[in-house]
Amino acid sequence: MLIQEQMSLQEKLAVLSDAAKYDVSCTSSGVDRKGKKGMLGNAVSAGLCHSFAADGRCISLLKILFTNQCVYDCCYCVNRRSNDVVRTAFTPDEVCTLTMEFYRRNYIEGLFLSSGILISPDYTMDLIYQTLRKLREECRFNGYIHVKAIPGADPVLIEHVGLLADRMSVNLELPTAEGLRSLAPAKSRPRILAPMRQIQRGIRTQRTEVIPCERGRQFVPAGQSTQMIVGATPENDYQMIKVAEALYQNYDLKRVFYSAFVRVNDDSRLPVLPGGPPLLREHRLYQADWLLRFYGFGADELLTEKQPHFNVFLDPKCDWALRHLELFPVEINRADYHTILRVPGIGVRSAKRIMAARRGAVLDFPDLKKLGVVLKRAVYFITCGGRMMYSLKIDQDFITSQLVGNEHKRTWDITNRDSYRQISMFDDGWMSPSPGAQDVEAAVLGQL
Amino acid sequence: MTEDGKKGLGEGTTTIFVCRDSLEGILCGVYDAWMSRLGHANVALELENQGNIRMFSQYRQVEETSEKTEKVISAICRKAGQEAYEMVFRVSLSREEEKADRIYRFLVYALNCKMSAKDMLQIPAVYEVFRIDRSVGNEAHLLKEFARFSKTREGIYVCTVKPKNDVIILMAPHFADRLRGENWVIFDQGRNKAIVHRADQGWIVVYTDTDRWKERLVESGDQKEFEQLWKVFHERVAIKERTNYVCQRGHLPLRFRPYMTEFGYRLGHD
Ligand code: SF4
């Protein structure tokens, strides 16, 4: 291991941001906090994106590793022990300076601090704790902090860190225990789930306390998130979304992130994916994830053991609707919110607008356009005042061919990467969050 | 009947109320047009200096008083709700020339509507205001994200923007909360207008001209260093295997970039 002691701050930043970039979560969402006298910063629940990198991903936080030295040897990771790369570490002061100065210039919403395992999980967690304490207590930083909980670290340390951070995450990395065993032998499922459970309990207990803020700071107020790598191991889409669903239901996770596998190490245990990172698959998983969280779908409605892969040509919502034509068309002026939300081409925002606007008048097709409905997709599934827009036969093959035509270009764009353009997932119902794009949870909850 | 006692020039004659391009101007225009009793179909609002004089129209200059402004505001809040007023406020910041008349049409509907008027997007008068509001709101939101401050020798954080709509006033409360302990300025280069914030005291709007302004913009000693660090970070955090400039441009339109550090902006060099 080449450890560089005499590096400039700029060189360290180059190494330690480069090493952190594969963690896809970069959101600053989930907590609203006003500024305070004598402190710098606040937090905005919907999250803010301050820039976009050349890969089109949002930059919201200063995402860095404390150190890229690591005692472990996870197969897929650039920082694994056996790799011959330049190693370095920040000091807590350096992390504080960067965060404060970047924040004042409005470059970032805050800090996302992760780390390789230096000496031991406890040692590393303590370094992170010292850094955060300095940032909060000495520098008086009141902006957003996302921090990794290191599996295997003392729960007392995790508890302390959780009182300084807004969000914590423990990466599941691979969706199944077998996957983990084959690629990250030092990590085990129970070791990862233990801190997740601890954080969940910490958040829950606080909710039931009579005076939640008695000790001054809240415990992980923006909740916890995790990440799974897509395509490094043979798990199918169905397994992935089942795991995600279980995490939302049993661990109260705020977000599950999906990260298309990038082959950074030449290692025979890792697959060679001729098409590069599986971006379309990652995209479909994000779409399905939104359906789970905001559209009331269950994982078993979207995929089954017999049909374990997402349709390449259709987004999961269209795909579901086509398999359930018996439920359509629905009448826009009468159907309830949840039914309307399931129509392809209608998103959370447009569904809410429909509910509000139809109180005043009977809605017709041209009105729907103004409410943000994507008629191109929705026409096959709705009536207005008992009428369909065109006299169409509801026939699976016909609709499929129409929708696939619309979708084809987009799919092609994603796989070919060059012209993958994002659309607002709330305005048009087809939801295409960019990996790491801001959570718009506040918008969903009607705060916008 | 018009106020000066003459009967209007018959059907088809429009009386145009000319108002200043400001919230107060427009609201007083609403007041005058409404109270003229000429009938909503026979009046229109226009901003000053629009240039295109219409035939068969009478022009009347709107007279601004704070009393009229307050009366209209309180009527909006009472009958259509605080949110509708906030919408009108944001629409008044738009660069669209027809905004004054759009606000008038919206209020004609909203002040007579039993329901929450702002939700009735199928009504054209409501939709237009909704559309303008959304575009003003979007620009203000993006600027909260993409605004960049540079530190001057005097320790003031300065941000230059050139928004399409007059949105710096919508940015002010956001930064006043998060950067409360700093002295900072947000300068609208197109309008020669700035928000000036004093540490722990609050902010005001000032009108200024670019040249006087520029003299004071000398970087602090450490500004260059942090700019450089930010550029390094911005470059390093991208995953090469996923390079996607089209996606980047979709999220971060080119028009914002001249004012952003990571795309080459430097204080005082524009
Ligand atoms: S623990 Fe594994 S994934 Fe984390 S830095 Fe070390 S080698 Fe990489």
XYZ file of C-alpha atoms and ligand atoms in Angstrom:
726
model
C 0.000 0.000 0.000
C 1.363 3.355 -0.993
C 0.430 5.769 1.716
C 1.047 9.376 0.894
C 1.550 11.544 3.912
C 2.740 14.663 2.174
C -0.111 15.395 -0.161
C -1.624 18.809 -0.756
C -5.276 19.290 0.070
C -6.035 19.373 -3.613
C -4.328 16.067 -4.272
C -6.120 14.457 -1.364
C -9.440 15.777 -2.571
C -8.769 14.378 -6.026
C -8.007 10.899 -4.652
C -10.733 10.786 -2.027
C -13.562 12.118 -4.181
C -12.554 9.810 -6.980
C -12.710 6.901 -4.541
C -16.146 7.932 -3.254
C -17.911 8.386 -6.554
C -19.325 4.886 -6.884
C -21.676 5.484 -4.026
C -24.696 6.718 -5.899
C -26.746 8.373 -3.212
C -26.153 12.056 -3.188
C -29.434 13.462 -2.001
C -29.826 16.065 0.686
C -33.476 15.382 1.341
C -35.718 14.370 4.175
C -35.323 17.116 6.715
C -36.387 20.724 7.037
C -34.283 22.752 9.389
C -34.211 26.501 9.751
C -31.009 28.455 10.121
C -29.856 29.359 13.607
C -28.088 32.412 14.907
C -24.377 31.848 15.133
C -24.501 28.878 12.804
C -24.033 28.332 9.094
C -26.667 26.596 7.052
C -30.118 25.062 7.016
C -31.763 22.059 5.399
C -34.540 21.837 2.831
C -36.655 18.733 2.889
C -37.047 18.323 -0.861
C -33.291 18.523 -1.237
C -31.328 20.752 -3.593
C -29.010 19.794 -6.437
C -26.161 22.191 -6.819
C -24.561 20.908 -9.929
C -24.485 18.028 -12.373
C -21.384 16.053 -13.157
C -20.316 14.969 -16.627
C -22.173 11.686 -16.103
C -25.418 13.594 -15.632
C -25.669 12.752 -11.959
C -26.691 15.347 -9.438
C -24.131 16.838 -7.085
C -25.732 17.839 -3.860
C -23.190 16.949 -1.208
C -19.442 17.011 -0.863
C -19.085 13.268 -1.322
C -15.721 12.075 -0.070
C -14.065 9.234 1.757
C -12.268 10.064 4.958
C -9.612 7.638 3.821
C -9.298 5.170 0.966
C -7.101 2.867 3.004
C -8.950 -0.309 3.798
C -8.269 -3.529 5.646
C -10.910 -5.399 3.634
C -10.754 -6.798 0.172
C -14.219 -6.559 -1.349
C -13.955 -7.846 -4.863
C -15.838 -5.055 -6.683
C -14.249 -2.099 -4.876
C -11.454 0.183 -6.109
C -10.259 0.698 -2.584
C -9.817 -2.955 -1.701
C -6.640 -3.877 0.127
C -5.124 -5.814 -2.749
C -5.303 -2.897 -5.212
C -2.142 -0.974 -5.816
C -3.461 2.574 -5.702
C -2.330 5.778 -4.007
C -3.725 5.936 -0.482
C -4.311 8.948 1.642
C -6.528 10.342 4.392
C -7.984 13.690 5.327
C -7.633 15.196 8.739
C -10.863 16.212 10.474
C -9.839 19.851 10.022
C -9.476 19.460 6.296
C -12.929 17.956 5.975
C -14.352 20.823 8.026
C -12.617 23.501 5.966
C -13.790 22.047 2.683
C -17.354 21.686 3.884
C -17.600 25.182 5.349
C -15.958 26.985 2.458
C -17.894 25.083 -0.199
C -21.132 25.628 1.635
C -20.662 29.388 1.956
C -20.136 29.608 -1.790
C -23.317 27.624 -2.399
C -21.463 24.749 -4.060
C -23.070 22.116 -1.825
C -25.892 21.327 0.605
C -23.552 19.610 2.982
C -21.273 16.647 3.487
C -21.513 12.965 2.604
C -18.747 11.259 4.503
C -17.863 7.654 3.974
C -14.625 5.795 4.530
C -12.537 2.720 3.921
C -11.888 0.702 7.038
C -8.737 1.983 8.661
C -7.349 -0.397 11.317
C -10.827 -1.494 12.512
C -14.494 -0.555 12.220
C -14.403 1.097 15.655
C -11.312 3.100 14.860
C -12.837 4.329 11.611
C -16.218 5.141 13.110
C -14.483 7.115 15.810
C -12.545 9.159 13.263
C -15.798 9.976 11.548
C -17.351 10.885 14.854
C -14.479 13.247 15.706
C -14.860 14.905 12.334
C -18.583 15.428 12.608
C -18.315 16.700 16.137
C -15.807 19.269 15.084
C -17.963 20.317 12.152
C -21.120 20.696 14.222
C -19.727 21.990 17.481
C -16.639 23.989 16.594
C -17.471 25.171 13.087
C -21.166 25.511 13.925
C -22.292 23.836 10.716
C -26.068 23.496 10.486
C -26.348 22.122 6.927
C -26.955 18.548 5.805
C -24.740 15.633 6.788
C -25.029 12.117 5.428
C -22.682 9.596 6.962
C -21.960 5.911 6.622
C -22.482 3.640 9.566
C -19.602 1.196 9.490
C -20.793 -2.403 9.911
C -19.152 -3.958 12.941
C -18.642 -0.662 14.769
C -19.631 -0.324 18.409
C -23.332 0.603 18.703
C -22.429 3.354 21.152
C -20.342 5.036 18.488
C -23.106 4.691 15.934
C -25.515 6.249 18.397
C -23.220 9.247 18.879
C -22.703 9.721 15.182
C -26.443 9.470 14.569
C -27.041 12.450 16.801
C -24.789 14.588 14.633
C -25.887 13.381 11.204
C -29.075 13.938 9.239
C -28.998 10.700 7.327
C -27.110 7.474 7.841
C -26.649 4.633 5.456
C -25.337 1.123 5.542
C -24.860 -0.326 2.103
C -26.356 -3.712 1.507
C -24.147 -3.886 -1.615
C -25.485 -7.188 -2.882
C -29.089 -8.272 -2.597
C -28.512 -11.793 -1.305
C -26.325 -13.375 1.328
C -24.737 -15.648 -1.310
C -23.800 -12.652 -3.438
C -22.186 -11.046 -0.462
C -20.305 -14.212 0.423
C -18.860 -14.544 -3.032
C -17.752 -10.951 -3.539
C -17.350 -9.430 -0.088
C -16.332 -12.224 2.245
C -15.491 -9.889 5.117
C -19.019 -8.510 5.152
C -21.932 -10.680 6.108
C -25.632 -10.107 5.986
C -26.114 -9.995 9.776
C -23.195 -7.623 10.136
C -24.812 -5.206 7.693
C -28.318 -5.545 9.033
C -27.356 -5.009 12.667
C -26.543 -1.292 12.389
C -29.535 -0.842 10.090
C -31.772 -2.237 12.785
C -30.103 -0.108 15.418
C -30.675 3.070 13.429
C -34.284 2.135 12.773
C -34.867 1.578 16.495
C -33.145 4.854 17.336
C -35.435 6.752 14.995
C -38.549 4.965 16.212
C -37.852 5.426 19.898
C -37.352 9.087 19.351
C -40.708 9.359 17.647
C -42.484 8.013 20.666
C -40.643 10.202 23.127
C -42.776 12.910 24.636
C -40.233 15.631 24.091
C -38.227 14.342 21.157
C -35.623 17.079 21.121
C -34.798 17.029 24.782
C -31.185 16.210 24.184
C -30.836 19.057 21.725
C -30.356 17.126 18.521
C -32.480 14.588 16.753
C -31.247 11.137 15.863
C -30.884 10.703 12.076
C -33.834 13.015 11.292
C -33.657 12.411 7.531
C -33.807 8.643 7.936
C -31.568 5.983 6.500
C -30.807 4.728 3.039
C -28.861 1.924 1.413
C -27.421 0.903 -1.920
C -27.382 -2.260 -3.981
C -25.107 -2.986 -6.896
C -26.953 -4.050 -10.023
C -25.453 -6.750 -12.202
C -22.364 -7.823 -10.257
C -24.048 -11.026 -9.119
C -26.752 -13.125 -10.817
C -29.786 -11.930 -8.809
C -32.766 -11.024 -10.987
C -34.953 -7.909 -10.900
C -37.652 -9.672 -8.927
C -35.197 -10.536 -6.155
C -33.912 -6.985 -6.128
C -37.294 -5.342 -5.721
C -38.416 -7.910 -3.182
C -35.392 -7.001 -1.114
C -36.119 -3.295 -1.573
C -39.723 -3.779 -0.533
C -38.660 -5.680 2.565
C -36.240 -2.915 3.472
C -38.964 -0.285 3.178
C -41.415 -2.330 5.180
C -39.208 -3.881 7.838
C -36.442 -1.364 8.245
C -38.307 1.903 7.504
C -35.720 2.892 4.935
C -36.170 6.237 3.234
C -34.426 5.262 0.039
C -32.863 2.280 -1.658
C -30.357 3.265 -4.329
C -29.337 1.097 -7.243
C -25.931 1.325 -8.775
C -25.178 -0.209 -12.154
C -22.086 -2.342 -11.779
C -18.903 -0.779 -13.117
C -16.062 -3.228 -13.510
C -13.224 -1.341 -11.872
C -11.143 -4.386 -10.959
C -9.956 -7.091 -13.270
C -11.027 -10.052 -11.225
C -12.263 -13.419 -12.440
C -15.066 -13.444 -9.879
C -16.609 -10.385 -11.499
C -18.778 -10.579 -14.606
C -17.722 -8.951 -17.845
C -20.695 -6.997 -19.160
C -20.121 -6.328 -22.832
C -22.622 -3.445 -22.926
C -20.909 -1.602 -20.095
C -22.754 -0.765 -16.865
C -26.365 -2.092 -17.042
C -27.945 1.354 -17.144
C -31.319 0.349 -18.518
C -31.750 -2.260 -15.826
C -30.798 0.257 -13.189
C -33.310 2.674 -14.693
C -36.142 0.139 -14.577
C -35.324 -0.624 -10.951
C -35.591 3.050 -10.076
C -38.929 3.248 -11.844
C -40.189 0.214 -9.968
C -38.864 1.666 -6.739
C -40.970 4.795 -7.269
C -43.983 2.616 -7.913
C -43.402 0.888 -4.580
C -42.947 4.068 -2.623
C -45.419 6.508 -4.118
C -47.859 4.646 -6.310
C -49.071 1.957 -3.960
C -47.717 -0.995 -5.915
C -46.401 -4.167 -4.328
C -43.336 -5.936 -5.690
C -45.424 -9.022 -6.499
C -47.703 -6.997 -8.730
C -44.800 -5.868 -10.865
C -42.860 -9.103 -11.230
C -43.174 -12.737 -10.248
C -40.870 -15.673 -9.884
C -42.021 -16.850 -13.297
C -41.514 -13.443 -14.837
C -38.538 -12.132 -12.917
C -37.212 -9.491 -15.340
C -38.498 -6.095 -16.271
C -39.667 -5.569 -19.786
C -36.897 -4.003 -21.819
C -39.349 -2.145 -24.004
C -41.909 -0.910 -21.509
C -41.646 0.842 -18.205
C -42.984 -1.195 -15.283
C -46.198 0.795 -14.965
C -47.226 0.400 -18.609
C -46.211 -3.195 -18.419
C -48.444 -3.756 -15.408
C -51.387 -1.942 -16.990
C -51.143 -4.042 -20.134
C -51.300 -7.198 -18.095
C -54.413 -5.871 -16.352
C -56.558 -4.493 -19.126
C -59.632 -5.844 -17.354
C -59.249 -2.934 -14.890
C -59.409 -0.304 -17.627
C -60.575 2.118 -18.875
C -61.105 4.215 -15.750
C -63.320 7.274 -15.666
C -61.298 10.365 -14.853
C -64.249 12.195 -13.334
C -65.179 9.452 -10.912
C -62.334 7.057 -10.153
C -60.617 7.418 -6.793
C -57.107 8.799 -6.394
C -55.385 5.441 -6.113
C -57.020 4.099 -9.240
C -56.099 7.197 -11.208
C -52.543 6.997 -9.962
C -52.194 3.603 -11.606
C -52.951 4.887 -15.086
C -49.866 5.075 -17.317
C -49.134 8.681 -18.183
C -50.543 10.026 -14.926
C -48.093 10.897 -12.180
C -48.506 11.902 -8.563
C -48.759 15.561 -9.434
C -51.222 15.201 -12.247
C -53.371 12.806 -10.218
C -53.557 15.399 -7.440
C -54.393 18.119 -9.938
C -57.170 15.987 -11.387
C -58.693 15.451 -7.962
C -58.633 19.204 -7.291
C -59.808 20.368 -10.701
C -62.711 17.970 -11.114
C -64.428 19.505 -8.121
C -65.087 22.518 -10.315
C -66.149 20.930 -13.582
C -66.343 17.776 -15.627
C -62.922 17.225 -17.151
C -62.348 16.464 -20.790
C -59.257 15.312 -22.698
C -57.879 18.777 -23.573
C -58.111 19.711 -19.876
C -56.017 16.712 -18.924
C -53.152 17.966 -20.990
C -53.115 21.158 -18.943
C -53.069 19.102 -15.778
C -49.852 17.479 -16.914
C -51.193 14.119 -18.099
C -49.224 12.476 -20.888
C -52.102 11.661 -23.177
C -49.938 9.695 -25.563
C -49.755 6.991 -22.920
C -52.939 7.608 -20.967
C -55.496 7.565 -23.824
C -55.714 3.812 -23.936
C -56.638 3.554 -20.292
C -59.106 6.344 -19.539
C -62.496 7.805 -20.348
C -63.715 11.364 -19.825
C -67.455 11.636 -19.313
C -67.818 8.034 -20.408
C -66.010 8.525 -23.720
C -62.645 7.374 -24.888
C -60.593 9.832 -26.837
C -60.523 7.745 -29.987
C -62.815 4.879 -30.706
C -60.230 2.289 -29.895
C -60.543 -1.307 -29.189
C -58.771 -2.188 -25.969
C -56.585 -4.893 -27.248
C -53.313 -5.809 -25.703
C -51.344 -6.232 -28.908
C -52.455 -2.970 -30.403
C -51.736 -0.917 -27.300
C -48.443 -2.644 -26.785
C -47.305 -1.779 -30.259
C -48.313 1.856 -29.734
C -46.617 2.157 -26.382
C -43.517 0.338 -27.448
C -43.225 2.764 -30.328
C -43.177 5.636 -27.844
C -40.876 3.847 -25.545
C -38.536 2.456 -28.102
C -36.557 5.608 -28.612
C -36.171 6.218 -24.938
C -34.961 2.707 -24.340
C -32.553 2.990 -27.158
C -31.311 6.256 -25.723
C -30.673 4.747 -22.346
C -28.794 1.765 -23.640
C -26.818 3.935 -25.954
C -26.170 6.373 -23.190
C -25.597 9.470 -25.271
C -28.982 10.981 -25.263
C -30.529 9.699 -22.117
C -32.671 12.569 -21.143
C -34.446 12.743 -17.833
C -38.034 13.719 -17.449
C -39.720 14.903 -14.354
C -41.106 11.860 -12.683
C -44.015 13.659 -11.150
C -45.267 15.557 -14.095
C -45.639 12.674 -16.366
C -46.230 9.563 -14.440
C -43.519 7.606 -15.965
C -41.051 8.560 -13.344
C -37.514 8.633 -14.320
C -35.400 9.715 -11.440
C -31.840 10.091 -12.367
C -29.719 7.905 -10.193
C -28.934 10.154 -7.334
C -31.307 12.872 -8.403
C -32.986 14.727 -5.644
C -35.813 13.188 -3.777
C -38.906 15.097 -4.399
C -40.660 13.561 -1.484
C -41.912 16.874 -0.258
C -43.646 17.373 -3.563
C -45.339 14.058 -3.265
C -46.535 14.891 0.169
C -48.141 17.964 -1.299
C -45.791 20.559 0.049
C -45.091 22.083 -3.321
C -70.138 55.246 -17.751
C -66.541 56.275 -17.670
C -65.242 58.515 -14.964
C -64.890 61.589 -17.140
C -68.565 61.431 -17.934
C -68.360 60.443 -21.591
C -70.165 57.410 -22.751
C -67.660 54.833 -24.009
C -67.097 54.765 -27.738
C -69.541 51.943 -28.099
C -69.029 48.216 -28.045
C -65.606 47.056 -29.141
C -63.726 49.949 -27.657
C -61.222 48.849 -25.106
C -59.949 50.995 -22.337
C -56.375 50.121 -21.578
C -54.993 50.751 -18.142
C -51.292 51.345 -18.353
C -49.373 50.329 -15.270
C -45.806 50.235 -14.070
C -44.017 46.894 -14.249
C -44.191 46.099 -10.575
C -46.490 44.348 -8.151
C -47.862 47.671 -6.916
C -48.314 48.988 -10.448
C -50.219 45.922 -11.551
C -52.416 45.732 -8.467
C -53.343 49.401 -8.798
C -54.101 48.694 -12.440
C -56.416 45.910 -11.322
C -58.071 48.324 -8.940
C -58.575 51.057 -11.525
C -59.810 48.716 -14.228
C -62.222 46.998 -11.899
C -63.566 50.175 -10.328
C -64.010 51.875 -13.702
C -67.187 49.809 -14.083
C -66.615 49.578 -17.823
C -67.163 45.856 -17.709
C -64.376 43.281 -17.612
C -64.691 42.625 -21.327
C -64.046 46.260 -22.178
C -60.898 46.817 -20.194
C -57.361 45.537 -20.446
C -54.141 45.999 -18.513
C -50.848 46.764 -20.144
C -47.385 47.463 -18.877
C -45.708 50.773 -19.612
C -43.445 51.090 -22.628
C -44.908 48.182 -24.511
C -44.708 50.128 -27.726
C -47.539 48.588 -29.687
C -50.291 51.176 -29.524
C -53.663 49.640 -30.290
C -56.206 51.369 -32.513
C -59.663 52.156 -31.169
C -58.423 52.045 -27.668
C -58.356 54.558 -24.934
C -55.300 54.663 -22.748
C -55.388 55.565 -19.113
C -52.386 55.875 -16.892
C -52.806 54.025 -13.637
C -52.206 56.065 -10.563
C -50.463 54.197 -7.801
C -51.403 54.589 -4.199
C -50.629 52.289 -1.341
C -54.275 52.340 -0.372
C -55.367 50.759 -3.653
C -52.595 48.193 -3.449
C -53.589 47.166 0.033
C -57.250 46.964 -0.823
C -56.560 44.599 -3.697
C -54.197 42.449 -1.649
C -56.663 42.101 1.157
C -59.466 41.247 -1.271
C -57.333 38.509 -2.832
C -56.334 37.037 0.502
C -59.853 37.155 1.834
C -61.664 35.751 -1.176
C -59.103 33.578 -2.914
C -56.638 32.819 -0.142
C -53.059 33.544 0.748
C -51.742 31.061 -1.806
C -53.515 32.820 -4.655
C -51.926 36.058 -3.538
C -48.490 34.475 -3.477
C -49.122 33.272 -7.001
C -50.037 36.756 -8.154
C -46.910 38.082 -6.492
C -44.682 35.619 -8.337
C -46.431 36.206 -11.641
C -45.775 39.939 -11.233
C -42.053 39.099 -11.374
C -42.359 37.415 -14.756
C -40.799 38.785 -17.887
C -43.963 38.082 -19.886
C -45.453 41.251 -21.315
C -49.066 40.146 -20.903
C -48.708 39.315 -17.238
C -50.698 42.341 -15.997
C -53.740 41.415 -18.002
C -53.340 37.743 -17.129
C -53.402 38.640 -13.459
C -56.520 40.702 -14.042
C -58.317 37.854 -15.830
C -57.290 35.452 -13.105
C -58.635 37.725 -10.400
C -61.906 38.253 -12.248
C -62.367 34.499 -12.036
C -60.816 33.890 -8.631
C -62.638 36.620 -6.726
C -65.964 35.277 -7.907
C -65.186 31.606 -7.602
C -66.654 29.540 -4.819
C -63.957 26.905 -5.037
C -60.234 27.039 -4.746
C -59.699 28.944 -7.992
C -56.019 28.143 -8.343
C -56.819 24.443 -8.761
C -59.158 24.988 -11.708
C -56.491 24.576 -14.337
C -59.051 23.776 -17.016
C -60.100 27.458 -16.922
C -57.825 29.350 -19.341
C -57.534 32.395 -17.075
C -56.307 30.178 -14.255
C -54.067 28.061 -16.416
C -52.188 31.041 -17.811
C -51.352 32.331 -14.361
C -50.428 28.840 -13.225
C -48.118 28.462 -16.208
C -46.351 31.773 -15.620
C -46.116 31.093 -11.896
C -44.546 27.732 -12.571
C -41.918 29.148 -14.856
C -40.999 31.958 -12.439
C -40.937 29.475 -9.566
C -38.757 27.059 -11.512
C -36.230 29.691 -12.356
C -36.029 30.882 -8.761
C -35.639 27.300 -7.613
C -32.860 26.540 -10.072
C -31.031 29.681 -9.086
C -31.111 28.715 -5.436
C -29.252 25.631 -6.571
C -26.946 27.043 -9.222
C -26.077 30.434 -7.728
C -22.396 30.675 -6.832
C -20.839 33.047 -4.364
C -17.281 34.326 -4.511
C -15.565 35.854 -1.535
C -14.196 39.375 -1.975
C -11.231 40.964 -0.269
C -13.620 42.637 2.133
C -15.057 39.258 3.121
C -18.354 39.782 1.298
C -19.848 36.845 -0.587
C -20.957 38.024 -4.005
C -23.146 36.204 -6.499
C -23.918 37.399 -10.000
C -26.923 36.112 -11.923
C -28.783 37.093 -15.041
C -32.253 35.617 -14.670
C -34.985 35.886 -17.280
C -37.547 36.800 -14.650
C -37.055 39.214 -11.789
C -36.478 36.465 -9.247
C -33.677 37.575 -6.940
C -36.284 38.668 -4.421
C -37.458 35.050 -4.276
C -33.903 33.890 -3.608
C -33.344 36.321 -0.763
C -35.218 34.623 2.111
C -33.542 31.300 1.341
C -30.033 32.694 1.567
C -30.884 35.036 4.417
C -31.724 31.955 6.443
C -28.778 29.763 5.565
C -26.079 32.420 5.290
C -27.461 34.547 8.094
C -24.103 35.265 9.673
C -22.465 36.450 6.437
C -22.426 39.648 4.457
C -23.583 38.800 0.974
C -24.900 40.273 -2.235
C -26.896 38.775 -5.084
C -26.538 40.960 -8.131
C -28.933 40.806 -11.088
C -26.734 41.852 -13.949
C -29.557 42.354 -16.413
C -31.581 44.632 -14.153
C -28.787 46.383 -12.241
C -30.493 45.432 -9.082
C -29.173 43.635 -6.049
C -30.140 42.038 -2.781
C -27.750 43.179 -0.091
C -27.618 41.217 3.137
C -25.834 42.296 6.283
C -24.710 39.672 8.737
C -27.406 38.989 11.330
C -29.457 41.966 10.237
C -31.490 41.220 7.154
C -31.606 42.253 3.550
C -32.719 45.053 1.268
C -33.098 45.579 -2.470
C -30.808 48.183 -3.985
C -30.474 49.536 -7.509
C -26.966 49.968 -8.715
C -24.956 50.072 -11.893
C -22.523 47.483 -13.075
C -19.443 49.650 -13.360
C -19.501 51.028 -9.873
C -20.169 47.585 -8.716
C -17.284 45.928 -10.471
C -14.633 48.099 -8.850
C -15.341 46.529 -5.528
C -15.176 42.972 -6.730
C -11.666 41.947 -5.883
C -11.210 38.378 -4.839
C -10.119 37.438 -1.387
C -6.809 35.669 -1.024
C -8.248 32.204 -0.621
C -10.986 32.487 -3.247
C -8.922 31.058 -6.064
C -7.848 28.103 -3.964
C -11.396 27.053 -3.120
C -12.546 27.586 -6.670
C -9.815 25.275 -7.816
C -10.707 22.670 -5.197
C -14.329 22.768 -6.260
C -13.389 22.252 -9.897
C -11.250 19.268 -8.987
C -14.098 17.759 -7.019
C -16.632 18.424 -9.761
C -14.467 16.641 -12.286
C -13.452 13.715 -10.120
C -16.884 12.792 -8.875
C -18.131 11.864 -12.365
C -17.985 8.192 -13.371
C -16.194 7.984 -16.719
C -18.006 4.833 -17.808
C -21.294 6.714 -17.539
C -20.373 9.941 -19.261
C -23.547 11.582 -20.520
C -23.372 15.220 -21.522
C -26.890 15.314 -22.888
C -28.300 14.288 -19.559
C -26.097 16.836 -17.837
C -27.370 19.552 -20.151
C -30.978 18.525 -19.585
C -30.583 19.157 -15.876
C -28.240 22.080 -16.014
C -29.107 24.273 -18.984
C -26.242 26.077 -20.647
C -27.629 29.512 -19.852
C -26.766 29.145 -16.166
C -23.204 28.070 -16.728
C -21.531 31.424 -17.463
C -22.148 32.277 -13.797
C -21.019 28.993 -12.304
C -17.564 28.448 -10.867
C -17.175 24.891 -12.120
C -17.833 26.020 -15.680
C -15.243 28.769 -15.621
C -16.890 31.766 -14.000
C -14.494 34.113 -12.195
C -15.367 37.111 -10.123
C -14.993 40.318 -12.073
C -14.099 38.592 -15.361
C -17.289 38.361 -17.354
S -14.951 -2.268 3.060
Fe -14.981 -3.174 1.047
S -16.269 -1.761 -0.128
Fe -15.651 -0.666 1.710
S -13.795 0.427 1.106
Fe -13.157 -1.497 1.997
S -12.925 -2.838 0.245
Fe -14.152 -1.133 -0.426
